[in-house]
């Protein structure tokens, strides 16, 4: 359910992020960084909370998710 909420607002969230902080970072291939939820979604993290999302490159994000 929380994952669906994030999936549905991701593009708009990145646009609002750009208005506040500058462009959402991208990988060398132009794909946007993944959004990492500090308090992960499977443990009740809010999928749309500004204080819960940080952009990370895919390889680092996959490492974070494995920890």
CSV table of N, CA, C and O in Angstrom, one decimal:
chain,number,residue,atom,x,y,z
A,1,UNK,N,0.8,-1.2,0.0
A,1,UNK,CA,0.0,0.0,0.0
A,1,UNK,C,0.9,1.3,0.0
A,1,UNK,O,0.7,2.1,-0.8
A,2,UNK,N,1.8,1.3,0.9
A,2,UNK,CA,2.7,2.5,1.0
A,2,UNK,C,3.6,2.6,-0.3
A,2,UNK,O,3.8,3.7,-0.8
A,3,UNK,N,4.0,1.4,-0.8
A,3,UNK,CA,4.8,1.4,-2.0
A,3,UNK,C,4.0,2.0,-3.2
A,3,UNK,O,4.5,2.7,-4.0
A,4,UNK,N,2.7,1.6,-3.2
A,4,UNK,CA,1.8,2.1,-4.3
A,4,UNK,C,1.7,3.7,-4.2
A,4,UNK,O,1.7,4.3,-5.2
A,5,UNK,N,1.6,4.2,-3.0
A,5,UNK,CA,1.5,5.6,-2.8
A,5,UNK,C,2.7,6.3,-3.3
A,5,UNK,O,2.7,7.3,-4.0
A,6,UNK,N,3.9,5.7,-3.0
A,6,UNK,CA,5.1,6.3,-3.5
A,6,UNK,C,5.2,6.2,-5.0
A,6,UNK,O,5.6,7.2,-5.7
A,7,UNK,N,4.9,5.1,-5.6
A,7,UNK,CA,4.9,4.9,-7.0
A,7,UNK,C,4.0,5.9,-7.7
A,7,UNK,O,4.4,6.4,-8.8
A,8,UNK,N,2.9,6.2,-7.1
A,8,UNK,CA,1.9,7.1,-7.7
A,8,UNK,C,2.3,8.6,-7.7
A,8,UNK,O,1.9,9.4,-8.5
A,9,UNK,N,3.1,9.0,-6.7
A,9,UNK,CA,3.5,10.4,-6.5
A,9,UNK,C,5.0,10.7,-6.9
A,9,UNK,O,5.4,11.8,-6.9
A,10,UNK,N,5.7,9.6,-7.2
A,10,UNK,CA,7.2,9.8,-7.4
A,10,UNK,C,7.5,10.9,-8.4
A,10,UNK,O,8.4,11.8,-8.1
A,11,UNK,N,6.9,10.9,-9.6
A,11,UNK,CA,7.3,12.0,-10.5
A,11,UNK,C,6.9,13.4,-10.0
A,11,UNK,O,7.8,14.3,-10.2
A,12,UNK,N,5.8,13.6,-9.5
A,12,UNK,CA,5.4,14.9,-8.9
A,12,UNK,C,6.3,15.3,-7.7
A,12,UNK,O,6.6,16.4,-7.6
A,13,UNK,N,6.6,14.3,-6.9
A,13,UNK,CA,7.5,14.5,-5.8
A,13,UNK,C,8.9,15.1,-6.3
A,13,UNK,O,9.4,16.1,-5.7
A,14,UNK,N,9.4,14.4,-7.3
A,14,UNK,CA,10.7,14.9,-7.8
A,14,UNK,C,10.6,16.3,-8.4
A,14,UNK,O,11.5,17.1,-8.2
A,15,UNK,N,9.5,16.6,-9.0
A,15,UNK,CA,9.3,18.0,-9.5
A,15,UNK,C,9.2,19.0,-8.3
A,15,UNK,O,9.8,20.1,-8.4
A,16,UNK,N,8.5,18.7,-7.3
A,16,UNK,CA,8.4,19.6,-6.1
A,16,UNK,C,9.8,19.7,-5.4
A,16,UNK,O,10.2,20.7,-4.9
A,17,UNK,N,10.5,18.6,-5.4
A,17,UNK,CA,11.9,18.6,-4.8
A,17,UNK,C,12.7,19.6,-5.6
A,17,UNK,O,13.4,20.4,-5.0
A,18,UNK,N,12.6,19.6,-6.9
A,18,UNK,CA,13.4,20.5,-7.8
A,18,UNK,C,13.1,21.9,-7.4
A,18,UNK,O,14.0,22.8,-7.4
A,19,UNK,N,11.8,22.2,-7.2
A,19,UNK,CA,11.4,23.6,-6.8
A,19,UNK,C,12.1,24.0,-5.5
A,19,UNK,O,12.4,25.2,-5.3
A,20,UNK,N,12.3,23.1,-4.6
A,20,UNK,CA,12.8,23.4,-3.2
A,20,UNK,C,14.3,23.3,-3.2
A,20,UNK,O,14.9,24.2,-2.5
A,21,UNK,N,14.9,22.3,-3.8
A,21,UNK,CA,16.3,22.0,-3.6
A,21,UNK,C,17.2,22.0,-4.9
A,21,UNK,O,18.4,21.8,-4.8
A,22,UNK,N,16.6,22.2,-6.0
A,22,UNK,CA,17.3,22.0,-7.3
A,22,UNK,C,16.9,20.7,-7.9
A,22,UNK,O,16.3,19.9,-7.3
A,23,UNK,N,17.4,20.5,-9.1
A,23,UNK,CA,17.0,19.3,-9.8
A,23,UNK,C,17.3,18.0,-9.1
A,23,UNK,O,18.4,17.9,-8.4
A,24,UNK,N,16.4,17.0,-9.2
A,24,UNK,CA,16.6,15.7,-8.6
A,24,UNK,C,17.8,15.1,-9.3
A,24,UNK,O,17.9,15.2,-10.5
A,25,UNK,N,18.8,14.6,-8.5
A,25,UNK,CA,20.0,14.0,-9.1
A,25,UNK,C,19.7,12.9,-10.1
A,25,UNK,O,18.7,12.2,-9.9
A,26,UNK,N,20.6,12.7,-11.0
A,26,UNK,CA,20.5,11.6,-12.0
A,26,UNK,C,21.8,10.8,-12.1
A,26,UNK,O,22.9,11.3,-11.8
A,27,UNK,N,21.6,9.6,-12.6
A,27,UNK,CA,22.8,8.7,-12.9
A,27,UNK,C,23.5,9.2,-14.1
A,27,UNK,O,22.9,10.1,-14.8
A,28,UNK,N,24.6,8.7,-14.4
A,28,UNK,CA,25.4,9.1,-15.6
A,28,UNK,C,24.6,8.8,-16.9
A,28,UNK,O,24.7,9.6,-17.9
A,29,UNK,N,23.7,7.8,-16.8
A,29,UNK,CA,22.9,7.5,-18.0
A,29,UNK,C,21.6,8.3,-18.1
A,29,UNK,O,20.8,8.1,-19.0
A,30,UNK,N,21.4,9.3,-17.2
A,30,UNK,CA,20.3,10.2,-17.2
A,30,UNK,C,19.1,9.7,-16.4
A,30,UNK,O,18.1,10.5,-16.2
A,31,UNK,N,19.1,8.5,-15.9
A,31,UNK,CA,18.0,8.0,-15.1
A,31,UNK,C,18.0,8.7,-13.7
A,31,UNK,O,19.1,8.9,-13.2
A,32,UNK,N,16.8,9.0,-13.2
A,32,UNK,CA,16.8,9.7,-11.9
A,32,UNK,C,17.3,8.7,-10.8
A,32,UNK,O,17.1,7.5,-10.8
A,33,UNK,N,18.0,9.3,-9.8
A,33,UNK,CA,18.3,8.6,-8.6
A,33,UNK,C,17.1,8.0,-8.0
A,33,UNK,O,16.0,8.6,-8.1
A,34,UNK,N,17.2,6.9,-7.3
A,34,UNK,CA,16.1,6.3,-6.6
A,34,UNK,C,15.9,7.1,-5.3
A,34,UNK,O,16.8,7.7,-4.7
A,35,UNK,N,14.6,7.1,-4.8
A,35,UNK,CA,14.3,7.8,-3.6
A,35,UNK,C,14.4,6.7,-2.5
A,35,UNK,O,13.7,5.7,-2.5
A,36,UNK,N,15.3,7.0,-1.5
A,36,UNK,CA,15.5,6.1,-0.4
A,36,UNK,C,14.6,6.6,0.8
A,36,UNK,O,14.7,7.8,1.2
A,37,UNK,N,13.8,5.8,1.4
A,37,UNK,CA,13.0,6.1,2.5
A,37,UNK,C,13.8,5.8,3.8
A,37,UNK,O,14.1,4.6,4.0
A,38,UNK,N,14.1,6.8,4.6
A,38,UNK,CA,14.9,6.6,5.8
A,38,UNK,C,14.2,5.6,6.7
A,38,UNK,O,14.8,4.6,7.2
A,39,UNK,N,13.0,5.9,7.0
A,39,UNK,CA,12.2,4.9,7.7
A,39,UNK,C,11.5,4.1,6.6
A,39,UNK,O,10.6,4.6,6.0
A,40,UNK,N,11.9,2.9,6.4
A,40,UNK,CA,11.4,2.1,5.2
A,40,UNK,C,9.9,1.9,5.2
A,40,UNK,O,9.3,1.8,6.3
A,41,UNK,N,9.4,1.7,4.0
A,41,UNK,CA,8.0,1.6,3.9
A,41,UNK,C,7.4,0.3,4.5
A,41,UNK,O,6.3,0.3,5.0
A,42,UNK,N,8.2,-0.8,4.6
A,42,UNK,CA,7.7,-2.0,5.2
A,42,UNK,C,7.6,-1.9,6.7
A,42,UNK,O,7.0,-2.8,7.3
A,43,UNK,N,8.2,-0.9,7.3
A,43,UNK,CA,8.1,-0.7,8.7
A,43,UNK,C,7.4,0.6,9.1
A,43,UNK,O,7.6,1.2,10.1
A,44,UNK,N,6.5,1.0,8.2
A,44,UNK,CA,5.6,2.1,8.5
A,44,UNK,C,6.1,3.5,8.1
A,44,UNK,O,5.5,4.5,8.5
A,45,UNK,N,7.2,3.6,7.3
A,45,UNK,CA,7.7,4.9,6.9
A,45,UNK,C,6.6,5.6,6.0
A,45,UNK,O,6.0,4.9,5.2
A,46,UNK,N,6.5,6.9,6.2
A,46,UNK,CA,5.6,7.7,5.3
A,46,UNK,C,6.2,7.8,4.0
A,46,UNK,O,7.3,8.4,3.8
A,47,UNK,N,5.5,7.3,2.9
A,47,UNK,CA,6.1,7.4,1.6
A,47,UNK,C,6.2,8.8,1.0
A,47,UNK,O,6.8,8.9,-0.1
A,48,UNK,N,5.5,9.7,1.5
A,48,UNK,CA,5.5,11.1,0.9
A,48,UNK,C,6.0,12.2,1.9
A,48,UNK,O,5.9,13.3,1.6
A,49,UNK,N,6.6,11.8,3.0
A,49,UNK,CA,7.2,12.8,3.9
A,49,UNK,C,8.5,13.3,3.5
A,49,UNK,O,9.5,12.5,3.2
A,50,UNK,N,8.6,14.6,3.3
A,50,UNK,CA,9.9,15.3,2.9
A,50,UNK,C,11.1,14.8,3.8
A,50,UNK,O,12.2,14.7,3.3
A,51,UNK,N,10.8,14.6,5.1
A,51,UNK,CA,11.9,14.2,6.0
A,51,UNK,C,12.2,12.8,6.0
A,51,UNK,O,13.0,12.3,6.8
A,52,UNK,N,11.6,12.0,5.1
A,52,UNK,CA,11.8,10.6,5.0
A,52,UNK,C,12.4,10.1,3.7
A,52,UNK,O,12.6,8.9,3.5
A,53,UNK,N,12.7,11.0,2.8
A,53,UNK,CA,13.2,10.6,1.4
A,53,UNK,C,14.4,11.3,1.1
A,53,UNK,O,14.5,12.6,1.2
A,54,UNK,N,15.4,10.6,0.6
A,54,UNK,CA,16.7,11.1,0.2
A,54,UNK,C,17.0,10.4,-1.2
A,54,UNK,O,17.0,9.2,-1.3
A,55,UNK,N,17.5,11.2,-2.2
A,55,UNK,CA,17.9,10.5,-3.4
A,55,UNK,C,19.2,9.9,-3.3
A,55,UNK,O,20.1,10.4,-2.7
A,56,UNK,N,19.3,8.6,-3.8
A,56,UNK,CA,20.6,7.9,-3.8
A,56,UNK,C,20.8,7.2,-5.2
A,56,UNK,O,19.8,6.8,-5.8
A,57,UNK,N,22.0,7.1,-5.6
A,57,UNK,CA,22.3,6.3,-6.8
A,57,UNK,C,21.8,4.9,-6.6
A,57,UNK,O,21.8,4.4,-5.5
A,58,UNK,N,21.5,4.2,-7.7
A,58,UNK,CA,20.9,2.9,-7.7
A,58,UNK,C,21.8,1.9,-6.9
A,58,UNK,O,21.3,1.2,-6.0
A,59,UNK,N,23.1,1.9,-7.2
A,59,UNK,CA,24.0,0.9,-6.5
A,59,UNK,C,24.1,1.1,-5.0
A,59,UNK,O,24.1,0.2,-4.3
A,60,UNK,N,24.1,2.4,-4.6
A,60,UNK,CA,24.2,2.7,-3.2
A,60,UNK,C,22.8,2.3,-2.5
A,60,UNK,O,22.8,1.8,-1.5
A,61,UNK,N,21.8,2.7,-3.2
A,61,UNK,CA,20.4,2.4,-2.7
A,61,UNK,C,20.2,0.9,-2.5
A,61,UNK,O,19.7,0.5,-1.5
A,62,UNK,N,20.7,0.1,-3.5
A,62,UNK,CA,20.5,-1.4,-3.3
A,62,UNK,C,21.3,-1.8,-2.1
A,62,UNK,O,20.9,-2.7,-1.4
A,63,UNK,N,22.5,-1.3,-1.9
A,63,UNK,CA,23.3,-1.6,-0.7
A,63,UNK,C,22.5,-1.2,0.6
A,63,UNK,O,22.5,-2.0,1.5
A,64,UNK,N,22.0,0.0,0.6
A,64,UNK,CA,21.2,0.4,1.8
A,64,UNK,C,20.1,-0.5,2.1
A,64,UNK,O,19.8,-0.9,3.2
A,65,UNK,N,19.3,-0.9,1.0
A,65,UNK,CA,18.2,-1.8,1.2
A,65,UNK,C,18.6,-3.2,1.8
A,65,UNK,O,17.8,-3.8,2.4
A,66,UNK,N,19.8,-3.6,1.5
A,66,UNK,CA,20.3,-4.9,2.0
A,66,UNK,C,20.8,-4.9,3.4
A,66,UNK,O,21.0,-5.9,4.0
A,67,UNK,N,21.0,-3.7,3.9
A,67,UNK,CA,21.5,-3.6,5.3
A,67,UNK,C,20.4,-3.9,6.3
A,67,UNK,O,19.3,-3.7,6.2
